[in-house]
Amino acid sequence: MSLLDIIDNDLDAVYFNTDDFAKDATWTPDGGSATAIKVIFDDEYTGTNIGTGEIDNADPMVRIKSSTVSAVSQGDTIIVDTVTYYVKSVQPDGTGVTIAQLSSKGLNNG
């Protein structure tokens, strides 16, 4: 078994295990059929106070096992906890995990 095979198995057994870190989600390619996937969901809140102007921002994203969704792309949808998100950008990290930046408002609205 190669190192990449070992890493791939570890991703399933630990990182994308819904008993520990992952959540069940549904990925639908733009114009395609829905597929059940496991994701690590993060909806990090950031607040910025420049002088007296406070800017609030949520930056939802998911980490996905790359081999599960090798064709994920901008415009696809991912449903997490009954909320539909639109994929804004896709960033494979080279370790078998892909980060998808999301928007709950659609691609043209945020």
PDB file of N, CA and C in Angstrom:
ATOM      1  N   MET A   1       0.851  -1.181   0.000  1.00  0.00           N
ATOM      2  CA  MET A   1       0.000   0.000   0.000  1.00  0.00           C
ATOM      3  C   MET A   1       0.891   1.236   0.000  1.00  0.00           C
ATOM      4  N   SER A   2       0.581   2.170  -0.881  1.00  0.00           N
ATOM      5  CA  SER A   2       1.398   3.386  -0.988  1.00  0.00           C
ATOM      6  C   SER A   2       1.026   4.377   0.110  1.00  0.00           C
ATOM      7  N   LEU A   3       1.882   5.367   0.308  1.00  0.00           N
ATOM      8  CA  LEU A   3       1.623   6.415   1.283  1.00  0.00           C
ATOM      9  C   LEU A   3       0.327   7.149   0.946  1.00  0.00           C
ATOM     10  N   LEU A   4       0.086   7.406  -0.342  1.00  0.00           N
ATOM     11  CA  LEU A   4      -1.153   8.081  -0.741  1.00  0.00           C
ATOM     12  C   LEU A   4      -2.380   7.246  -0.398  1.00  0.00           C
ATOM     13  N   ASP A   5      -2.288   5.927  -0.536  1.00  0.00           N
ATOM     14  CA  ASP A   5      -3.396   5.049  -0.151  1.00  0.00           C
ATOM     15  C   ASP A   5      -3.644   5.115   1.351  1.00  0.00           C
ATOM     16  N   ILE A   6      -2.580   5.126   2.122  1.00  0.00           N
ATOM     17  CA  ILE A   6      -2.697   5.212   3.580  1.00  0.00           C
ATOM     18  C   ILE A   6      -3.352   6.531   3.981  1.00  0.00           C
ATOM     19  N   ILE A   7      -2.913   7.628   3.384  1.00  0.00           N
ATOM     20  CA  ILE A   7      -3.499   8.940   3.674  1.00  0.00           C
ATOM     21  C   ILE A   7      -4.972   8.953   3.303  1.00  0.00           C
ATOM     22  N   ASP A   8      -5.307   8.405   2.127  1.00  0.00           N
ATOM     23  CA  ASP A   8      -6.693   8.363   1.666  1.00  0.00           C
ATOM     24  C   ASP A   8      -7.564   7.593   2.651  1.00  0.00           C
ATOM     25  N   ASN A   9      -7.075   6.450   3.140  1.00  0.00           N
ATOM     26  CA  ASN A   9      -7.825   5.667   4.128  1.00  0.00           C
ATOM     27  C   ASN A   9      -7.983   6.420   5.438  1.00  0.00           C
ATOM     28  N   ASP A  10      -6.930   7.111   5.862  1.00  0.00           N
ATOM     29  CA  ASP A  10      -6.993   7.881   7.102  1.00  0.00           C
ATOM     30  C   ASP A  10      -7.984   9.035   6.992  1.00  0.00           C
ATOM     31  N   LEU A  11      -8.085   9.641   5.816  1.00  0.00           N
ATOM     32  CA  LEU A  11      -9.061  10.717   5.632  1.00  0.00           C
ATOM     33  C   LEU A  11     -10.470  10.205   5.904  1.00  0.00           C
ATOM     34  N   ASP A  12     -10.791   9.021   5.384  1.00  0.00           N
ATOM     35  CA  ASP A  12     -12.117   8.436   5.611  1.00  0.00           C
ATOM     36  C   ASP A  12     -12.316   8.030   7.068  1.00  0.00           C
ATOM     37  N   ALA A  13     -11.314   7.375   7.639  1.00  0.00           N
ATOM     38  CA  ALA A  13     -11.456   6.809   8.978  1.00  0.00           C
ATOM     39  C   ALA A  13     -11.514   7.858  10.081  1.00  0.00           C
ATOM     40  N   VAL A  14     -10.825   8.965   9.892  1.00  0.00           N
ATOM     41  CA  VAL A  14     -10.729   9.951  10.964  1.00  0.00           C
ATOM     42  C   VAL A  14     -11.347  11.290  10.564  1.00  0.00           C
ATOM     43  N   TYR A  15     -10.757  11.932   9.612  1.00  0.00           N
ATOM     44  CA  TYR A  15     -11.114  13.315   9.282  1.00  0.00           C
ATOM     45  C   TYR A  15     -12.550  13.433   8.771  1.00  0.00           C
ATOM     46  N   PHE A  16     -12.953  12.550   7.876  1.00  0.00           N
ATOM     47  CA  PHE A  16     -14.300  12.631   7.301  1.00  0.00           C
ATOM     48  C   PHE A  16     -15.262  11.637   7.944  1.00  0.00           C
ATOM     49  N   ASN A  17     -15.028  11.305   9.195  1.00  0.00           N
ATOM     50  CA  ASN A  17     -15.889  10.429   9.973  1.00  0.00           C
ATOM     51  C   ASN A  17     -16.934  11.304  10.654  1.00  0.00           C
ATOM     52  N   THR A  18     -18.218  11.048  10.396  1.00  0.00           N
ATOM     53  CA  THR A  18     -19.282  11.888  10.967  1.00  0.00           C
ATOM     54  C   THR A  18     -19.431  11.703  12.473  1.00  0.00           C
ATOM     55  N   ASP A  19     -18.798  10.695  13.057  1.00  0.00           N
ATOM     56  CA  ASP A  19     -18.802  10.562  14.516  1.00  0.00           C
ATOM     57  C   ASP A  19     -17.826  11.540  15.166  1.00  0.00           C
ATOM     58  N   ASP A  20     -16.896  12.062  14.388  1.00  0.00           N
ATOM     59  CA  ASP A  20     -15.885  12.956  14.945  1.00  0.00           C
ATOM     60  C   ASP A  20     -15.990  14.373  14.376  1.00  0.00           C
ATOM     61  N   PHE A  21     -15.547  14.585  13.142  1.00  0.00           N
ATOM     62  CA  PHE A  21     -15.432  15.930  12.613  1.00  0.00           C
ATOM     63  C   PHE A  21     -16.427  16.272  11.507  1.00  0.00           C
ATOM     64  N   ALA A  22     -16.773  15.319  10.690  1.00  0.00           N
ATOM     65  CA  ALA A  22     -17.503  15.595   9.445  1.00  0.00           C
ATOM     66  C   ALA A  22     -19.013  15.702   9.643  1.00  0.00           C
ATOM     67  N   LYS A  23     -19.632  16.284   8.625  1.00  0.00           N
ATOM     68  CA  LYS A  23     -21.086  16.358   8.536  1.00  0.00           C
ATOM     69  C   LYS A  23     -21.501  15.763   7.204  1.00  0.00           C
ATOM     70  N   ASP A  24     -22.706  15.201   7.188  1.00  0.00           N
ATOM     71  CA  ASP A  24     -23.271  14.760   5.921  1.00  0.00           C
ATOM     72  C   ASP A  24     -23.725  15.986   5.145  1.00  0.00           C
ATOM     73  N   ALA A  25     -23.522  15.956   3.840  1.00  0.00           N
ATOM     74  CA  ALA A  25     -23.902  17.071   2.972  1.00  0.00           C
ATOM     75  C   ALA A  25     -24.343  16.499   1.631  1.00  0.00           C
ATOM     76  N   THR A  26     -24.892  17.359   0.797  1.00  0.00           N
ATOM     77  CA  THR A  26     -25.292  16.965  -0.549  1.00  0.00           C
ATOM     78  C   THR A  26     -24.650  17.917  -1.540  1.00  0.00           C
ATOM     79  N   TRP A  27     -23.913  17.364  -2.489  1.00  0.00           N
ATOM     80  CA  TRP A  27     -23.255  18.144  -3.540  1.00  0.00           C
ATOM     81  C   TRP A  27     -24.017  17.929  -4.830  1.00  0.00           C
ATOM     82  N   THR A  28     -24.349  19.023  -5.512  1.00  0.00           N
ATOM     83  CA  THR A  28     -24.999  18.937  -6.814  1.00  0.00           C
ATOM     84  C   THR A  28     -24.195  19.755  -7.810  1.00  0.00           C
ATOM     85  N   PRO A  29     -23.561  19.090  -8.771  1.00  0.00           N
ATOM     86  CA  PRO A  29     -22.856  19.833  -9.815  1.00  0.00           C
ATOM     87  C   PRO A  29     -23.858  20.684 -10.603  1.00  0.00           C
ATOM     88  N   ASP A  30     -23.431  21.829 -11.079  1.00  0.00           N
ATOM     89  CA  ASP A  30     -24.292  22.701 -11.868  1.00  0.00           C
ATOM     90  C   ASP A  30     -24.845  21.907 -13.051  1.00  0.00           C
ATOM     91  N   GLY A  31     -26.155  21.686 -13.070  1.00  0.00           N
ATOM     92  CA  GLY A  31     -26.789  20.925 -14.138  1.00  0.00           C
ATOM     93  C   GLY A  31     -26.709  19.421 -13.971  1.00  0.00           C
ATOM     94  N   GLY A  32     -26.220  18.944 -12.816  1.00  0.00           N
ATOM     95  CA  GLY A  32     -26.037  17.507 -12.610  1.00  0.00           C
ATOM     96  C   GLY A  32     -26.937  16.947 -11.532  1.00  0.00           C
ATOM     97  N   SER A  33     -26.636  15.742 -11.105  1.00  0.00           N
ATOM     98  CA  SER A  33     -27.421  15.027 -10.096  1.00  0.00           C
ATOM     99  C   SER A  33     -26.770  15.142  -8.719  1.00  0.00           C
ATOM    100  N   ALA A  34     -27.602  15.134  -7.697  1.00  0.00           N
ATOM    101  CA  ALA A  34     -27.147  15.261  -6.316  1.00  0.00           C
ATOM    102  C   ALA A  34     -26.403  14.005  -5.864  1.00  0.00           C
ATOM    103  N   THR A  35     -25.357  14.210  -5.049  1.00  0.00           N
ATOM    104  CA  THR A  35     -24.559  13.127  -4.482  1.00  0.00           C
ATOM    105  C   THR A  35     -24.343  13.389  -2.999  1.00  0.00           C
ATOM    106  N   ALA A  36     -24.535  12.365  -2.166  1.00  0.00           N
ATOM    107  CA  ALA A  36     -24.254  12.481  -0.743  1.00  0.00           C
ATOM    108  C   ALA A  36     -22.740  12.465  -0.534  1.00  0.00           C
ATOM    109  N   ILE A  37     -22.244  13.424   0.257  1.00  0.00           N
ATOM    110  CA  ILE A  37     -20.816  13.516   0.561  1.00  0.00           C
ATOM    111  C   ILE A  37     -20.636  13.819   2.044  1.00  0.00           C
ATOM    112  N   LYS A  38     -19.406  13.738   2.506  1.00  0.00           N
ATOM    113  CA  LYS A  38     -19.062  14.130   3.871  1.00  0.00           C
ATOM    114  C   LYS A  38     -18.132  15.331   3.778  1.00  0.00           C
ATOM    115  N   VAL A  39     -18.380  16.330   4.636  1.00  0.00           N
ATOM    116  CA  VAL A  39     -17.604  17.562   4.607  1.00  0.00           C
ATOM    117  C   VAL A  39     -17.230  17.982   6.020  1.00  0.00           C
ATOM    118  N   ILE A  40     -16.193  18.792   6.096  1.00  0.00           N
ATOM    119  CA  ILE A  40     -15.894  19.526   7.317  1.00  0.00           C
ATOM    120  C   ILE A  40     -16.375  20.946   7.036  1.00  0.00           C
ATOM    121  N   PHE A  41     -17.386  21.393   7.776  1.00  0.00           N
ATOM    122  CA  PHE A  41     -18.006  22.692   7.531  1.00  0.00           C
ATOM    123  C   PHE A  41     -17.460  23.722   8.504  1.00  0.00           C
ATOM    124  N   ASP A  42     -17.172  24.898   7.987  1.00  0.00           N
ATOM    125  CA  ASP A  42     -16.670  26.001   8.802  1.00  0.00           C
ATOM    126  C   ASP A  42     -17.346  27.275   8.337  1.00  0.00           C
ATOM    127  N   ASP A  43     -17.987  27.973   9.257  1.00  0.00           N
ATOM    128  CA  ASP A  43     -18.658  29.237   8.939  1.00  0.00           C
ATOM    129  C   ASP A  43     -18.062  30.322   9.825  1.00  0.00           C
ATOM    130  N   GLU A  44     -16.776  30.550   9.625  1.00  0.00           N
ATOM    131  CA  GLU A  44     -16.030  31.475  10.472  1.00  0.00           C
ATOM    132  C   GLU A  44     -16.585  32.894  10.362  1.00  0.00           C
ATOM    133  N   TYR A  45     -16.796  33.501  11.509  1.00  0.00           N
ATOM    134  CA  TYR A  45     -17.248  34.895  11.582  1.00  0.00           C
ATOM    135  C   TYR A  45     -16.035  35.794  11.758  1.00  0.00           C
ATOM    136  N   THR A  46     -16.015  36.877  11.016  1.00  0.00           N
ATOM    137  CA  THR A  46     -14.974  37.880  11.211  1.00  0.00           C
ATOM    138  C   THR A  46     -15.630  39.235  11.383  1.00  0.00           C
ATOM    139  N   GLY A  47     -15.155  39.984  12.334  1.00  0.00           N
ATOM    140  CA  GLY A  47     -15.621  41.341  12.565  1.00  0.00           C
ATOM    141  C   GLY A  47     -14.434  42.284  12.489  1.00  0.00           C
ATOM    142  N   THR A  48     -14.596  43.364  11.779  1.00  0.00           N
ATOM    143  CA  THR A  48     -13.514  44.325  11.619  1.00  0.00           C
ATOM    144  C   THR A  48     -14.004  45.695  12.048  1.00  0.00           C
ATOM    145  N   ASN A  49     -13.216  46.400  12.821  1.00  0.00           N
ATOM    146  CA  ASN A  49     -13.581  47.751  13.231  1.00  0.00           C
ATOM    147  C   ASN A  49     -12.513  48.712  12.731  1.00  0.00           C
ATOM    148  N   ILE A  50     -12.760  49.327  11.595  1.00  0.00           N
ATOM    149  CA  ILE A  50     -11.834  50.309  11.035  1.00  0.00           C
ATOM    150  C   ILE A  50     -12.368  51.681  11.438  1.00  0.00           C
ATOM    151  N   GLY A  51     -11.706  52.262  12.436  1.00  0.00           N
ATOM    152  CA  GLY A  51     -12.235  53.511  12.984  1.00  0.00           C
ATOM    153  C   GLY A  51     -13.534  53.217  13.694  1.00  0.00           C
ATOM    154  N   THR A  52     -14.600  53.726  13.174  1.00  0.00           N
ATOM    155  CA  THR A  52     -15.922  53.490  13.769  1.00  0.00           C
ATOM    156  C   THR A  52     -16.802  52.592  12.907  1.00  0.00           C
ATOM    157  N   GLY A  53     -16.275  52.138  11.787  1.00  0.00           N
ATOM    158  CA  GLY A  53     -17.089  51.292  10.902  1.00  0.00           C
ATOM    159  C   GLY A  53     -16.839  49.828  11.162  1.00  0.00           C
ATOM    160  N   GLU A  54     -17.838  49.135  11.629  1.00  0.00           N
ATOM    161  CA  GLU A  54     -17.735  47.699  11.888  1.00  0.00           C
ATOM    162  C   GLU A  54     -18.204  46.953  10.647  1.00  0.00           C
ATOM    163  N   ILE A  55     -17.413  46.018  10.181  1.00  0.00           N
ATOM    164  CA  ILE A  55     -17.773  45.190   9.033  1.00  0.00           C
ATOM    165  C   ILE A  55     -17.891  43.766   9.520  1.00  0.00           C
ATOM    166  N   ASP A  56     -19.093  43.215   9.440  1.00  0.00           N
ATOM    167  CA  ASP A  56     -19.326  41.831   9.834  1.00  0.00           C
ATOM    168  C   ASP A  56     -19.316  40.954   8.599  1.00  0.00           C
ATOM    169  N   ASN A  57     -18.707  39.803   8.723  1.00  0.00           N
ATOM    170  CA  ASN A  57     -18.609  38.918   7.574  1.00  0.00           C
ATOM    171  C   ASN A  57     -18.569  37.471   8.041  1.00  0.00           C
ATOM    172  N   ALA A  58     -19.322  36.638   7.364  1.00  0.00           N
ATOM    173  CA  ALA A  58     -19.220  35.195   7.569  1.00  0.00           C
ATOM    174  C   ALA A  58     -18.593  34.626   6.312  1.00  0.00           C
ATOM    175  N   ASP A  59     -17.704  33.681   6.489  1.00  0.00           N
ATOM    176  CA  ASP A  59     -16.981  33.112   5.352  1.00  0.00           C
ATOM    177  C   ASP A  59     -17.143  31.598   5.355  1.00  0.00           C
ATOM    178  N   PRO A  60     -18.337  31.112   4.936  1.00  0.00           N
ATOM    179  CA  PRO A  60     -18.546  29.663   4.979  1.00  0.00           C
ATOM    180  C   PRO A  60     -17.675  28.933   3.969  1.00  0.00           C
ATOM    181  N   MET A  61     -17.198  27.763   4.386  1.00  0.00           N
ATOM    182  CA  MET A  61     -16.416  26.917   3.489  1.00  0.00           C
ATOM    183  C   MET A  61     -16.541  25.478   3.951  1.00  0.00           C
ATOM    184  N   VAL A  62     -16.239  24.580   3.041  1.00  0.00           N
ATOM    185  CA  VAL A  62     -16.195  23.163   3.384  1.00  0.00           C
ATOM    186  C   VAL A  62     -14.881  22.578   2.910  1.00  0.00           C
ATOM    187  N   ARG A  63     -14.429  21.597   3.654  1.00  0.00           N
ATOM    188  CA  ARG A  63     -13.307  20.765   3.228  1.00  0.00           C
ATOM    189  C   ARG A  63     -13.909  19.442   2.786  1.00  0.00           C
ATOM    190  N   ILE A  64     -13.484  18.972   1.624  1.00  0.00           N
ATOM    191  CA  ILE A  64     -14.042  17.773   1.020  1.00  0.00           C
ATOM    192  C   ILE A  64     -12.886  16.867   0.602  1.00  0.00           C
ATOM    193  N   LYS A  65     -13.066  15.583   0.721  1.00  0.00           N
ATOM    194  CA  LYS A  65     -12.066  14.647   0.214  1.00  0.00           C
ATOM    195  C   LYS A  65     -12.017  14.801  -1.307  1.00  0.00           C
ATOM    196  N   SER A  66     -10.856  15.161  -1.827  1.00  0.00           N
ATOM    197  CA  SER A  66     -10.702  15.490  -3.255  1.00  0.00           C
ATOM    198  C   SER A  66     -11.167  14.374  -4.173  1.00  0.00           C
ATOM    199  N   SER A  67     -10.870  13.132  -3.824  1.00  0.00           N
ATOM    200  CA  SER A  67     -11.257  12.027  -4.701  1.00  0.00           C
ATOM    201  C   SER A  67     -12.768  11.820  -4.739  1.00  0.00           C
ATOM    202  N   THR A  68     -13.476  12.334  -3.745  1.00  0.00           N
ATOM    203  CA  THR A  68     -14.935  12.221  -3.705  1.00  0.00           C
ATOM    204  C   THR A  68     -15.592  13.178  -4.688  1.00  0.00           C
ATOM    205  N   VAL A  69     -15.042  14.367  -4.814  1.00  0.00           N
ATOM    206  CA  VAL A  69     -15.658  15.411  -5.653  1.00  0.00           C
ATOM    207  C   VAL A  69     -14.604  16.036  -6.561  1.00  0.00           C
ATOM    208  N   SER A  70     -13.956  15.218  -7.342  1.00  0.00           N
ATOM    209  CA  SER A  70     -12.866  15.716  -8.182  1.00  0.00           C
ATOM    210  C   SER A  70     -13.326  16.760  -9.184  1.00  0.00           C
ATOM    211  N   ALA A  71     -14.616  16.815  -9.460  1.00  0.00           N
ATOM    212  CA  ALA A  71     -15.119  17.759 -10.456  1.00  0.00           C
ATOM    213  C   ALA A  71     -15.889  18.923  -9.835  1.00  0.00           C
ATOM    214  N   VAL A  72     -15.789  19.133  -8.516  1.00  0.00           N
ATOM    215  CA  VAL A  72     -16.503  20.264  -7.913  1.00  0.00           C
ATOM    216  C   VAL A  72     -16.011  21.566  -8.534  1.00  0.00           C
ATOM    217  N   SER A  73     -16.955  22.469  -8.831  1.00  0.00           N
ATOM    218  CA  SER A  73     -16.556  23.718  -9.476  1.00  0.00           C
ATOM    219  C   SER A  73     -17.508  24.847  -9.116  1.00  0.00           C
ATOM    220  N   GLN A  74     -17.108  26.045  -9.484  1.00  0.00           N
ATOM    221  CA  GLN A  74     -17.897  27.244  -9.212  1.00  0.00           C
ATOM    222  C   GLN A  74     -19.302  27.064  -9.792  1.00  0.00           C
ATOM    223  N   GLY A  75     -20.303  27.439  -9.005  1.00  0.00           N
ATOM    224  CA  GLY A  75     -21.687  27.325  -9.433  1.00  0.00           C
ATOM    225  C   GLY A  75     -22.393  26.079  -8.926  1.00  0.00           C
ATOM    226  N   ASP A  76     -21.641  25.078  -8.470  1.00  0.00           N
ATOM    227  CA  ASP A  76     -22.253  23.888  -7.871  1.00  0.00           C
ATOM    228  C   ASP A  76     -22.918  24.290  -6.558  1.00  0.00           C
ATOM    229  N   THR A  77     -23.813  23.442  -6.057  1.00  0.00           N
ATOM    230  CA  THR A  77     -24.405  23.691  -4.749  1.00  0.00           C
ATOM    231  C   THR A  77     -23.997  22.597  -3.781  1.00  0.00           C
ATOM    232  N   ILE A  78     -23.886  22.991  -2.520  1.00  0.00           N
ATOM    233  CA  ILE A  78     -23.617  22.059  -1.433  1.00  0.00           C
ATOM    234  C   ILE A  78     -24.599  22.399  -0.317  1.00  0.00           C
ATOM    235  N   ILE A  79     -25.377  21.405   0.099  1.00  0.00           N
ATOM    236  CA  ILE A  79     -26.343  21.600   1.170  1.00  0.00           C
ATOM    237  C   ILE A  79     -25.748  21.028   2.450  1.00  0.00           C
ATOM    238  N   VAL A  80     -25.664  21.892   3.484  1.00  0.00           N
ATOM    239  CA  VAL A  80     -25.174  21.491   4.796  1.00  0.00           C
ATOM    240  C   VAL A  80     -26.205  21.949   5.821  1.00  0.00           C
ATOM    241  N   ASP A  81     -26.666  21.041   6.668  1.00  0.00           N
ATOM    242  CA  ASP A  81     -27.659  21.382   7.702  1.00  0.00           C
ATOM    243  C   ASP A  81     -28.868  22.104   7.109  1.00  0.00           C
ATOM    244  N   THR A  82     -29.380  21.635   6.017  1.00  0.00           N
ATOM    245  CA  THR A  82     -30.559  22.149   5.298  1.00  0.00           C
ATOM    246  C   THR A  82     -30.362  23.520   4.651  1.00  0.00           C
ATOM    247  N   VAL A  83     -29.165  24.064   4.688  1.00  0.00           N
ATOM    248  CA  VAL A  83     -28.886  25.360   4.048  1.00  0.00           C
ATOM    249  C   VAL A  83     -28.168  25.099   2.725  1.00  0.00           C
ATOM    250  N   THR A  84     -28.659  25.726   1.660  1.00  0.00           N
ATOM    251  CA  THR A  84     -28.034  25.590   0.346  1.00  0.00           C
ATOM    252  C   THR A  84     -26.962  26.653   0.178  1.00  0.00           C
ATOM    253  N   TYR A  85     -25.758  26.218  -0.155  1.00  0.00           N
ATOM    254  CA  TYR A  85     -24.630  27.107  -0.410  1.00  0.00           C
ATOM    255  C   TYR A  85     -24.197  26.943  -1.864  1.00  0.00           C
ATOM    256  N   TYR A  86     -23.668  27.996  -2.426  1.00  0.00           N
ATOM    257  CA  TYR A  86     -23.154  27.992  -3.796  1.00  0.00           C
ATOM    258  C   TYR A  86     -21.639  28.044  -3.746  1.00  0.00           C
ATOM    259  N   VAL A  87     -20.986  27.225  -4.540  1.00  0.00           N
ATOM    260  CA  VAL A  87     -19.527  27.191  -4.561  1.00  0.00           C
ATOM    261  C   VAL A  87     -19.007  28.416  -5.295  1.00  0.00           C
ATOM    262  N   LYS A  88     -18.205  29.238  -4.582  1.00  0.00           N
ATOM    263  CA  LYS A  88     -17.596  30.434  -5.167  1.00  0.00           C
ATOM    264  C   LYS A  88     -16.217  30.137  -5.740  1.00  0.00           C
ATOM    265  N   SER A  89     -15.453  29.313  -5.042  1.00  0.00           N
ATOM    266  CA  SER A  89     -14.114  28.978  -5.523  1.00  0.00           C
ATOM    267  C   SER A  89     -13.716  27.613  -4.984  1.00  0.00           C
ATOM    268  N   VAL A  90     -12.796  26.986  -5.683  1.00  0.00           N
ATOM    269  CA  VAL A  90     -12.331  25.643  -5.340  1.00  0.00           C
ATOM    270  C   VAL A  90     -10.814  25.690  -5.208  1.00  0.00           C
ATOM    271  N   GLN A  91     -10.305  25.156  -4.085  1.00  0.00           N
ATOM    272  CA  GLN A  91      -8.878  25.230  -3.808  1.00  0.00           C
ATOM    273  C   GLN A  91      -8.354  23.882  -3.333  1.00  0.00           C
ATOM    274  N   PRO A  92      -7.902  23.010  -4.264  1.00  0.00           N
ATOM    275  CA  PRO A  92      -7.264  21.755  -3.833  1.00  0.00           C
ATOM    276  C   PRO A  92      -5.988  22.087  -3.070  1.00  0.00           C
ATOM    277  N   ASP A  93      -5.760  21.400  -1.941  1.00  0.00           N
ATOM    278  CA  ASP A  93      -4.588  21.760  -1.134  1.00  0.00           C
ATOM    279  C   ASP A  93      -3.390  20.841  -1.352  1.00  0.00           C
ATOM    280  N   GLY A  94      -3.525  19.846  -2.231  1.00  0.00           N
ATOM    281  CA  GLY A  94      -2.404  18.975  -2.532  1.00  0.00           C
ATOM    282  C   GLY A  94      -2.219  17.825  -1.564  1.00  0.00           C
ATOM    283  N   THR A  95      -3.072  17.725  -0.546  1.00  0.00           N
ATOM    284  CA  THR A  95      -2.960  16.642   0.428  1.00  0.00           C
ATOM    285  C   THR A  95      -4.139  15.682   0.358  1.00  0.00           C
ATOM    286  N   GLY A  96      -4.974  15.796  -0.672  1.00  0.00           N
ATOM    287  CA  GLY A  96      -6.157  14.957  -0.792  1.00  0.00           C
ATOM    288  C   GLY A  96      -7.425  15.622  -0.307  1.00  0.00           C
ATOM    289  N   VAL A  97      -7.307  16.892   0.073  1.00  0.00           N
ATOM    290  CA  VAL A  97      -8.459  17.655   0.557  1.00  0.00           C
ATOM    291  C   VAL A  97      -8.639  18.881  -0.329  1.00  0.00           C
ATOM    292  N   THR A  98      -9.900  19.181  -0.649  1.00  0.00           N
ATOM    293  CA  THR A  98     -10.230  20.370  -1.427  1.00  0.00           C
ATOM    294  C   THR A  98     -11.063  21.293  -0.559  1.00  0.00           C
ATOM    295  N   ILE A  99     -10.737  22.568  -0.593  1.00  0.00           N
ATOM    296  CA  ILE A  99     -11.509  23.580   0.123  1.00  0.00           C
ATOM    297  C   ILE A  99     -12.410  24.275  -0.889  1.00  0.00           C
ATOM    298  N   ALA A 100     -13.702  24.342  -0.577  1.00  0.00           N
ATOM    299  CA  ALA A 100     -14.650  25.065  -1.417  1.00  0.00           C
ATOM    300  C   ALA A 100     -15.187  26.244  -0.620  1.00  0.00           C
ATOM    301  N   GLN A 101     -14.918  27.457  -1.098  1.00  0.00           N
ATOM    302  CA  GLN A 101     -15.478  28.666  -0.504  1.00  0.00           C
ATOM    303  C   GLN A 101     -16.925  28.762  -0.942  1.00  0.00           C
ATOM    304  N   LEU A 102     -17.822  29.109  -0.021  1.00  0.00           N
ATOM    305  CA  LEU A 102     -19.244  29.071  -0.283  1.00  0.00           C
ATOM    306  C   LEU A 102     -19.921  30.422  -0.077  1.00  0.00           C
ATOM    307  N   SER A 103     -21.098  30.559  -0.663  1.00  0.00           N
ATOM    308  CA  SER A 103     -21.963  31.706  -0.438  1.00  0.00           C
ATOM    309  C   SER A 103     -23.385  31.204  -0.295  1.00  0.00           C
ATOM    310  N   SER A 104     -24.105  31.703   0.682  1.00  0.00           N
ATOM    311  CA  SER A 104     -25.499  31.301   0.842  1.00  0.00           C
ATOM    312  C   SER A 104     -26.434  32.173   0.005  1.00  0.00           C
ATOM    313  N   LYS A 105     -25.895  33.195  -0.629  1.00  0.00           N
ATOM    314  CA  LYS A 105     -26.721  34.162  -1.361  1.00  0.00           C
ATOM    315  C   LYS A 105     -26.617  34.005  -2.863  1.00  0.00           C
ATOM    316  N   GLY A 106     -25.928  33.033  -3.348  1.00  0.00           N
ATOM    317  CA  GLY A 106     -25.733  32.875  -4.782  1.00  0.00           C
ATOM    318  C   GLY A 106     -24.470  33.570  -5.228  1.00  0.00           C
ATOM    319  N   LEU A 107     -24.024  33.275  -6.416  1.00  0.00           N
ATOM    320  CA  LEU A 107     -22.744  33.793  -6.876  1.00  0.00           C
ATOM    321  C   LEU A 107     -22.765  35.281  -7.188  1.00  0.00           C
ATOM    322  N   ASN A 108     -23.887  35.807  -7.587  1.00  0.00           N
ATOM    323  CA  ASN A 108     -23.942  37.220  -7.944  1.00  0.00           C
ATOM    324  C   ASN A 108     -24.358  38.105  -6.779  1.00  0.00           C
ATOM    325  N   ASN A 109     -24.650  37.511  -5.618  1.00  0.00           N
ATOM    326  CA  ASN A 109     -25.139  38.281  -4.482  1.00  0.00           C
ATOM    327  C   ASN A 109     -24.308  38.118  -3.233  1.00  0.00           C
ATOM    328  N   GLY A 110     -23.120  37.640  -3.312  1.00  0.00           N
ATOM    329  CA  GLY A 110     -22.327  37.560  -2.100  1.00  0.00           C
ATOM    330  C   GLY A 110     -21.572  36.335  -1.969  1.00  0.00           C
TER     331      GLY A 110
END
